[in-house]
Tab-separated table of C-alpha atoms in Angstrom:
chain	number	residue	atom	x	y	z
A	26	MET	CA	5.922	0.118	0.711
A	27	ASP	CA	7.621	0.172	4.075
A	28	SER	CA	10.627	2.275	4.718
A	29	VAL	CA	12.985	-0.716	5.027
A	30	THR	CA	12.019	-1.981	1.586
A	31	GLN	CA	12.435	1.493	0.014
A	32	ALA	CA	15.835	2.008	1.552
A	33	ALA	CA	16.942	-1.522	0.568
A	34	LEU	CA	15.673	-1.008	-3.014
A	35	GLY	CA	17.382	2.331	-3.301
A	36	ALA	CA	20.619	0.860	-1.993
A	37	SER	CA	20.499	-2.026	-4.368
A	38	VAL	CA	19.773	0.232	-7.391
A	39	GLY	CA	22.555	2.643	-6.264
A	40	PHE	CA	25.042	-0.240	-6.077
A	41	LEU	CA	24.007	-1.398	-9.443
A	42	CYS	CA	24.631	2.066	-10.949
A	43	TRP	CA	27.720	3.237	-8.977
A	44	ARG	CA	29.562	0.104	-7.702
A	45	ASP	CA	32.674	0.613	-9.850
A	46	LYS	CA	33.111	4.234	-8.899
A	47	LEU	CA	31.842	4.427	-5.311
A	48	GLY	CA	32.043	0.934	-3.850
A	49	ARG	CA	30.287	0.711	-0.466
A	50	LYS	CA	29.353	4.350	-0.623
A	51	ALA	CA	27.001	3.493	-3.499
A	52	VAL	CA	24.982	1.317	-1.149
A	53	ILE	CA	24.736	4.016	1.551
A	54	GLY	CA	23.985	6.800	-0.947
A	55	GLY	CA	21.324	4.669	-2.659
A	56	ALA	CA	19.685	3.928	0.663
A	57	VAL	CA	19.531	7.570	1.623
A	58	ILE	CA	18.245	8.691	-1.771
A	59	GLY	CA	15.692	5.927	-1.670
A	60	THR	CA	14.101	7.306	1.455
A	61	ILE	CA	13.911	10.909	0.222
A	62	PRO	CA	10.391	10.777	-1.344
A	63	ASP	CA	9.016	9.600	2.049
A	64	LEU	CA	10.544	12.583	3.762
A	65	ASP	CA	7.482	14.565	2.699
A	66	ILE	CA	6.345	13.899	6.309
A	67	ILE	CA	8.888	16.473	7.593
A	68	VAL	CA	6.514	19.235	6.717
A	69	TYR	CA	3.636	17.685	8.741
A	70	PRO	CA	4.054	20.271	11.555
A	71	LEU	CA	3.059	22.889	8.998
A	72	LEU	CA	-0.052	21.004	7.863
A	73	ASP	CA	-3.326	20.180	9.484
A	74	SER	CA	-4.721	16.608	9.505
A	75	VAL	CA	-6.677	17.064	6.314
A	76	GLN	CA	-3.725	18.603	4.422
A	77	ARG	CA	-1.455	15.810	5.493
A	78	LEU	CA	-3.640	13.201	3.798
A	79	TYR	CA	-3.551	15.118	0.541
A	80	TRP	CA	0.232	15.757	0.906
A	81	HIS	CA	1.648	12.317	1.720
A	82	ARG	CA	2.564	10.373	-1.456
A	83	GLY	CA	1.677	13.491	-3.399
A	84	GLU	CA	4.208	15.873	-5.000
A	85	SER	CA	7.164	13.822	-3.729
A	86	HIS	CA	5.805	10.708	-5.434
A	87	SER	CA	4.850	12.308	-8.825
A	88	VAL	CA	6.482	11.654	-12.206
A	89	PHE	CA	7.505	15.358	-12.059
A	90	PHE	CA	9.516	14.749	-8.887
A	91	ILE	CA	11.188	11.695	-10.386
A	92	LEU	CA	12.651	13.911	-13.105
A	93	LEU	CA	13.226	17.108	-11.284
A	94	GLY	CA	14.358	15.446	-8.120
A	95	ALA	CA	16.871	13.380	-10.105
A	96	LEU	CA	18.203	16.423	-11.825
A	97	LEU	CA	18.785	18.195	-8.464
A	98	THR	CA	19.959	15.185	-6.452
A	99	GLY	CA	22.256	14.081	-9.260
A	100	TRP	CA	23.858	17.564	-9.263
A	101	VAL	CA	24.306	17.516	-5.445
A	102	LEU	CA	25.798	14.015	-5.607
A	103	GLN	CA	28.237	14.792	-8.433
A	104	GLN	CA	29.214	18.349	-7.481
A	105	LEU	CA	29.169	18.365	-3.712
A	106	ILE	CA	29.576	14.786	-2.420
A	107	HIS	CA	31.466	12.727	-4.987
A	108	ARG	CA	32.914	15.406	-7.223
A	109	HIS	CA	35.084	14.058	-10.039
A	110	ARG	CA	34.418	10.465	-9.057
A	111	ILE	CA	31.268	10.039	-11.097
A	112	SER	CA	29.894	11.911	-14.095
A	113	TYR	CA	26.737	13.972	-13.834
A	114	TYR	CA	24.995	11.708	-16.315
A	115	SER	CA	25.793	8.683	-14.125
A	116	ALA	CA	24.619	10.566	-11.034
A	117	PHE	CA	21.399	11.635	-12.731
A	118	ALA	CA	20.649	8.228	-14.126
A	119	GLY	CA	21.172	6.454	-10.795
A	120	CYS	CA	18.972	9.011	-8.980
A	121	PHE	CA	16.271	8.786	-11.645
A	122	LEU	CA	16.183	4.945	-11.347
A	123	ILE	CA	16.107	5.063	-7.562
A	124	TYR	CA	13.200	7.569	-7.500
A	125	ALA	CA	11.344	5.767	-10.267
A	126	THR	CA	11.539	2.364	-8.607
A	127	HIS	CA	10.523	3.933	-5.248
A	128	VAL	CA	7.309	5.354	-6.814
A	129	LEU	CA	6.631	2.196	-8.828
A	130	ILE	CA	6.553	-0.202	-5.868
A	131	ASP	CA	4.317	2.317	-4.000
A	132	VAL	CA	1.911	2.115	-6.915
A	133	TYR	CA	1.909	-1.687	-6.208
A	134	THR	CA	0.014	-1.078	-2.903
A	135	VAL	CA	-3.665	-0.206	-2.459
A	136	TYR	CA	-2.499	3.112	-0.920
A	137	GLY	CA	-1.069	4.166	-4.219
A	138	THR	CA	0.561	7.479	-5.261
A	139	GLN	CA	-0.584	10.701	-6.852
A	140	LEU	CA	1.557	10.299	-9.993
A	141	PHE	CA	0.556	13.655	-11.470
A	142	ALA	CA	0.373	15.834	-8.336
A	143	PRO	CA	-0.112	18.732	-7.972
A	144	PHE	CA	-2.117	18.792	-11.233
A	145	SER	CA	-4.148	15.765	-10.318
A	146	ARG	CA	-4.914	14.284	-6.937
A	147	TYR	CA	-6.000	10.941	-8.303
A	148	GLY	CA	-4.174	8.058	-6.454
A	149	TYR	CA	-2.893	5.343	-8.847
A	150	ALA	CA	-2.861	1.920	-7.133
A	151	LEU	CA	-2.583	-1.666	-8.363
A	152	GLY	CA	-2.949	-3.531	-5.130
A	153	ASN	CA	-0.764	-6.409	-6.296
A	154	MET	CA	1.329	-6.308	-3.209
A	155	PHE	CA	0.766	-5.619	0.487
A	156	ILE	CA	2.612	-2.691	2.063
A	157	ILE	CA	5.037	-5.141	3.729
A	158	ASP	CA	6.070	-8.197	1.769
A	159	PRO	CA	9.121	-10.180	3.126
A	160	LEU	CA	9.641	-11.980	-0.211
A	161	LEU	CA	10.231	-8.649	-1.867
A	162	THR	CA	12.456	-7.234	0.852
A	163	LEU	CA	14.654	-10.165	1.856
A	164	PRO	CA	16.594	-10.644	-1.409
A	165	LEU	CA	17.443	-6.940	-1.400
A	166	LEU	CA	18.642	-6.975	2.192
A	167	LEU	CA	20.815	-10.042	1.538
A	168	SER	CA	22.361	-8.529	-1.606
A	169	ILE	CA	23.192	-5.197	-0.024
A	170	SER	CA	24.648	-6.987	3.051
A	171	ALA	CA	27.049	-8.734	0.668
A	172	ALA	CA	27.783	-5.437	-0.989
A	173	LEU	CA	28.626	-3.779	2.224
A	174	VAL	CA	30.932	-6.611	3.278
A	175	SER	CA	32.791	-6.762	0.010
A	176	PRO	CA	31.784	-4.454	-2.924
A	177	SER	CA	33.358	-6.811	-5.400
A	178	ARG	CA	32.325	-8.172	-8.752
A	179	ALA	CA	30.829	-11.209	-7.076
A	180	SER	CA	28.616	-8.929	-4.888
A	181	GLY	CA	27.628	-7.027	-7.993
A	182	ILE	CA	26.410	-10.263	-9.565
A	183	ILE	CA	24.500	-11.072	-6.355
A	184	ASN	CA	22.974	-7.679	-6.390
A	185	SER	CA	21.831	-7.990	-9.978
A	186	GLY	CA	20.363	-11.344	-9.142
A	187	ALA	CA	18.400	-9.894	-6.262
A	188	LEU	CA	16.982	-7.101	-8.491
A	189	PHE	CA	16.089	-9.739	-11.121
A	190	ILE	CA	14.228	-11.699	-8.337
A	191	VAL	CA	12.351	-8.544	-7.454
A	192	ILE	CA	11.335	-8.010	-11.045
A	193	CYS	CA	10.197	-11.644	-11.390
A	194	TYR	CA	8.282	-11.434	-8.132
A	195	SER	CA	6.586	-8.215	-9.284
A	196	ILE	CA	5.538	-9.905	-12.561
A	197	TRP	CA	4.361	-12.985	-10.572
A	198	SER	CA	2.199	-10.755	-8.259
A	199	LEU	CA	0.492	-9.094	-11.175
A	200	LEU	CA	-0.209	-12.407	-12.937
A	201	ILE	CA	-1.534	-14.186	-9.859
A	202	GLN	CA	-3.640	-11.134	-9.049
A	203	SER	CA	-5.234	-11.309	-12.406
A	204	TYR	CA	-5.885	-15.021	-12.035
A	205	ALA	CA	-7.374	-14.497	-8.495
A	206	ASP	CA	-9.598	-11.735	-9.856
A	207	LYS	CA	-11.044	-14.187	-12.326
A	208	GLN	CA	-11.816	-16.600	-9.587
A	209	PHE	CA	-13.746	-13.986	-7.704
A	210	GLN	CA	-15.588	-12.852	-10.702
A	211	GLN	CA	-16.663	-16.400	-11.570
A	212	ALA	CA	-17.855	-16.824	-7.951
A	213	LEU	CA	-19.976	-13.686	-8.097
A	214	VAL	CA	-21.518	-14.765	-11.397
A	215	LYS	CA	-22.562	-18.085	-9.804
A	216	MET	CA	-24.227	-16.026	-7.085
A	217	ASN	CA	-25.967	-13.815	-9.665
A	218	VAL	CA	-24.305	-10.748	-8.148
A	219	VAL	CA	-23.638	-7.783	-10.395
A	220	ALA	CA	-21.132	-5.550	-8.714
A	221	SER	CA	-20.730	-1.809	-9.617
A	222	ARG	CA	-17.040	-1.909	-8.704
A	223	ASN	CA	-14.510	-4.696	-7.831
A	224	LEU	CA	-11.155	-4.629	-5.982
A	225	THR	CA	-8.755	-7.466	-5.744
A	226	SER	CA	-5.655	-6.996	-3.664
A	227	ALA	CA	-2.915	-9.000	-1.880
A	228	SER	CA	-3.528	-9.989	1.704
A	229	PRO	CA	-0.989	-9.098	4.400
A	230	LEU	CA	2.695	-10.186	3.925
A	231	ASN	CA	2.186	-12.466	0.867
A	232	THR	CA	0.874	-12.973	-2.623
A	233	LEU	CA	-0.718	-16.334	-2.089
A	234	LEU	CA	-3.919	-15.269	-0.382
A	235	TRP	CA	-6.004	-12.626	-2.161
A	236	ARG	CA	-8.810	-10.431	-0.927
A	237	HIS	CA	-11.731	-9.210	-2.993
A	238	VAL	CA	-14.242	-6.459	-2.340
A	239	ALA	CA	-17.339	-6.154	-4.557
A	240	GLU	CA	-19.534	-3.125	-4.250
A	241	THR	CA	-23.326	-3.807	-4.237
A	242	PRO	CA	-26.216	-1.331	-3.925
A	243	ASP	CA	-26.369	-1.599	-0.109
A	244	GLY	CA	-22.855	-2.424	0.889
A	245	TYR	CA	-19.893	-4.669	0.045
A	246	LEU	CA	-19.136	-8.322	-0.369
A	247	PHE	CA	-15.780	-9.500	0.929
A	248	GLY	CA	-14.135	-12.744	-0.062
A	249	TYR	CA	-10.745	-14.555	0.008
A	250	TRP	CA	-9.109	-17.050	-2.285
A	251	SER	CA	-5.731	-18.785	-1.787
A	252	ILE	CA	-3.651	-20.408	-4.397
A	253	LEU	CA	-3.408	-23.308	-1.927
A	254	ASP	CA	-7.219	-23.774	-1.776
A	255	GLN	CA	-8.600	-27.075	-2.972
A	256	PRO	CA	-10.048	-26.756	-6.550
A	257	GLU	CA	-13.462	-27.689	-5.389
A	258	ARG	CA	-13.585	-25.158	-2.623
A	259	GLU	CA	-16.128	-22.375	-3.186
A	260	ILE	CA	-15.363	-18.797	-2.343
A	261	VAL	CA	-17.471	-17.593	0.560
A	262	PHE	CA	-18.443	-13.976	0.501
A	263	TYR	CA	-19.733	-12.032	3.560
A	264	HIS	CA	-21.707	-8.825	3.424
A	265	ILE	CA	-21.108	-5.613	5.276
A	266	PRO	CA	-23.513	-2.774	4.878
A	267	ARG	CA	-22.214	0.653	3.835
A	268	ASN	CA	-24.533	2.376	6.292
A	269	GLU	CA	-24.420	5.587	4.308
A	270	GLN	CA	-27.267	7.183	6.225
A	271	ALA	CA	-25.088	7.425	9.331
A	272	THR	CA	-22.950	10.084	7.546
A	273	ALA	CA	-25.774	12.484	6.801
A	274	SER	CA	-25.019	15.030	9.450
A	275	PHE	CA	-21.312	15.448	8.475
A	276	ARG	CA	-21.388	14.517	4.827
A	277	GLN	CA	-20.622	18.022	3.649
A	278	SER	CA	-17.703	18.575	6.012
A	279	ARG	CA	-14.139	19.285	4.965
A	280	ALA	CA	-12.890	16.276	6.951
A	281	PHE	CA	-15.341	13.771	5.362
A	282	ALA	CA	-14.516	15.123	1.870
A	283	VAL	CA	-10.910	14.192	2.260
A	284	VAL	CA	-11.754	10.707	3.569
A	285	ASP	CA	-14.133	10.167	0.710
A	286	TRP	CA	-11.405	11.263	-1.740
A	287	PHE	CA	-8.631	9.247	-0.096
A	288	SER	CA	-10.648	6.080	-0.015
A	289	LYS	CA	-12.011	6.576	-3.537
A	290	GLY	CA	-15.464	5.968	-2.009
A	291	TRP	CA	-14.496	2.573	-0.666
A	292	TRP	CA	-15.754	3.154	2.890
A	293	ILE	CA	-18.261	1.867	5.447
A	294	ALA	CA	-19.767	3.738	8.399
A	295	LEU	CA	-19.814	1.979	11.715
A	296	GLU	CA	-21.911	3.584	14.537
A	297	THR	CA	-19.888	3.129	17.729
A	298	GLY	CA	-22.364	4.704	20.141
A	299	GLU	CA	-22.158	7.980	22.033
A	300	ASN	CA	-23.218	9.776	18.952
A	301	ARG	CA	-20.054	8.756	17.055
A	302	VAL	CA	-19.504	7.191	13.714
A	303	LYS	CA	-16.304	5.438	12.491
A	304	ILE	CA	-15.550	5.791	8.799
A	305	VAL	CA	-13.399	2.898	7.560
A	306	ASP	CA	-11.357	2.761	4.366
A	307	ILE	CA	-12.090	-0.878	3.413
A	308	ARG	CA	-9.379	-1.018	0.777
A	309	PHE	CA	-6.884	-1.841	3.491
A	310	THR	CA	-7.099	-5.186	5.155
A	311	GLU	CA	-9.240	-5.935	8.184
A	312	ILE	CA	-7.480	-7.348	11.281
A	313	PRO	CA	-9.617	-9.834	13.244
A	314	ALA	CA	-8.527	-11.359	16.544
A	315	SER	CA	-10.501	-14.539	15.933
A	316	ALA	CA	-12.602	-16.119	13.170
A	317	ASN	CA	-15.793	-15.525	15.184
A	318	ASP	CA	-15.330	-11.756	15.819
A	319	PRO	CA	-18.086	-9.632	14.331
A	320	TYR	CA	-16.867	-7.032	11.812
A	321	GLN	CA	-17.696	-4.228	14.274
A	322	ARG	CA	-14.733	-5.484	16.454
A	323	TRP	CA	-12.196	-5.812	13.700
A	324	ASN	CA	-9.340	-3.436	13.640
A	325	TRP	CA	-9.084	-1.396	10.408
A	326	PRO	CA	-5.729	0.232	9.684
A	327	PHE	CA	-7.348	3.339	8.139
A	328	SER	CA	-10.339	4.585	10.003
A	329	TRP	CA	-11.525	7.874	11.412
A	330	VAL	CA	-14.040	9.019	14.092
A	331	PHE	CA	-16.709	11.582	13.323
A	332	GLU	CA	-19.129	13.191	15.763
A	333	LYS	CA	-22.776	13.217	14.565
A	334	ASP	CA	-24.371	16.628	14.170
A	335	SER	CA	-21.105	18.252	13.413
A	336	GLN	CA	-19.195	19.599	10.398
A	337	PRO	CA	-15.518	18.852	11.360
A	338	SER	CA	-12.693	20.488	9.535
A	339	GLN	CA	-10.038	18.141	11.017
A	340	LEU	CA	-9.567	14.368	11.107
A	341	GLN	CA	-9.460	12.130	14.201
A	342	ARG	CA	-7.973	8.706	13.695
A	343	ALA	CA	-9.924	5.875	15.389
A	344	GLU	CA	-8.248	4.148	18.263
A	345	GLN	CA	-7.380	0.520	17.619
A	346	LEU	CA	-8.795	-2.212	19.787
A	347	PRO	CA	-6.364	-4.406	21.881
A	348	GLN	CA	-4.993	-7.051	19.515
A	349	ASP	CA	-3.499	-10.533	19.819
A	350	PHE	CA	-1.267	-10.351	16.820
A	351	SER	CA	-0.004	-13.877	17.335
A	352	GLY	CA	-3.550	-15.088	17.085
A	353	THR	CA	-4.203	-13.015	13.991
A	354	LEU	CA	-1.018	-14.247	12.399
A	355	GLU	CA	-2.098	-17.792	13.081
A	356	LEU	CA	-5.445	-17.234	11.427
A	357	LEU	CA	-3.784	-15.680	8.406
A	358	THR	CA	-1.215	-18.429	8.059
A	359	ASN	CA	-3.857	-21.125	8.333
A	360	ARG	CA	-6.015	-19.438	5.635
A	361	ILE	CA	-2.986	-18.985	3.264
A	362	ASN	CA	-2.427	-22.753	3.555
A	363	GLY	CA	-5.986	-23.437	2.386
A	364	GLY	CA	-7.492	-23.915	5.849
A	365	THR	CA	-10.234	-22.125	7.758
A	366	GLY	CA	-9.901	-19.103	9.998
A	367	TRP	CA	-9.333	-15.676	8.516
A	368	LEU	CA	-12.822	-14.238	8.052
A	369	ASN	CA	-14.202	-17.628	7.281
A	370	HIS	CA	-17.804	-16.912	8.437
A	371	THR	CA	-20.764	-14.879	7.339
A	372	PRO	CA	-21.808	-12.310	9.969
């Protein structure tokens, strides 16, 4: 999830654990600790572009870090920062919960985390939430604001209520994701499509509109379903070819290997001219400027440029096209509400 959400969640959990002993400092300490796993980027200057993709959300987001990090951070907190004010057990338990919840909500996204790094580089991802979701973040921000103003029993109740809302919202996202997946599967059956793999994930900023990608022998079918769609509305899928042959010249390169690993094979190749190919990780949402834009002009958050007839050892991120985000947001909002717009056509 985004840094604001992670800091707010850490602050809320910290206040829950240490309010009686630390007051406002529990909020500040929780926010700082909640951002520590994402500080893995501070070693980026020591890594090349390929190593960075392996490293981020790796060791610092593993189950081993949750335990070992909590042991170390708890000791620092109890011995050096708040000595004699909280017990080591309390410090460890709070740090453990902050790290565990940080990693858990990162698993909610399609980016996922390498839970067993460095022993396994598999990225665990549920896709039940988008990387930014205001309905997850706002209750936390409101509760920690109350805690900072007055760390009283009342603010403690408010904070507990905010965490309860977050838990309920998480459960809701998983349940509605499962229901959405069934809608997509039924639609594919009606089309006599047998997909080798399927991926259902939340669309940007909400858990009302859901995105599905189905892998077929020659590419992918993309479809959207909103909880606000009329019951009789059929799901429309559109097809994008994988274009695997465009990767032949650099398929064995170090750079392509990490993209293939990172995307779990969910990629398409777009030939952009001038002997260049853009490899797109299609797990992350596409960003169209208008409903009539061809997919070649969509912005893709995770995409890389490769030169044909080369064996690159480094990655080059693709430049994003100029974007009218107000128009994109209007398309998204209209589609959430059951209207037309967001990728409503078949190229």
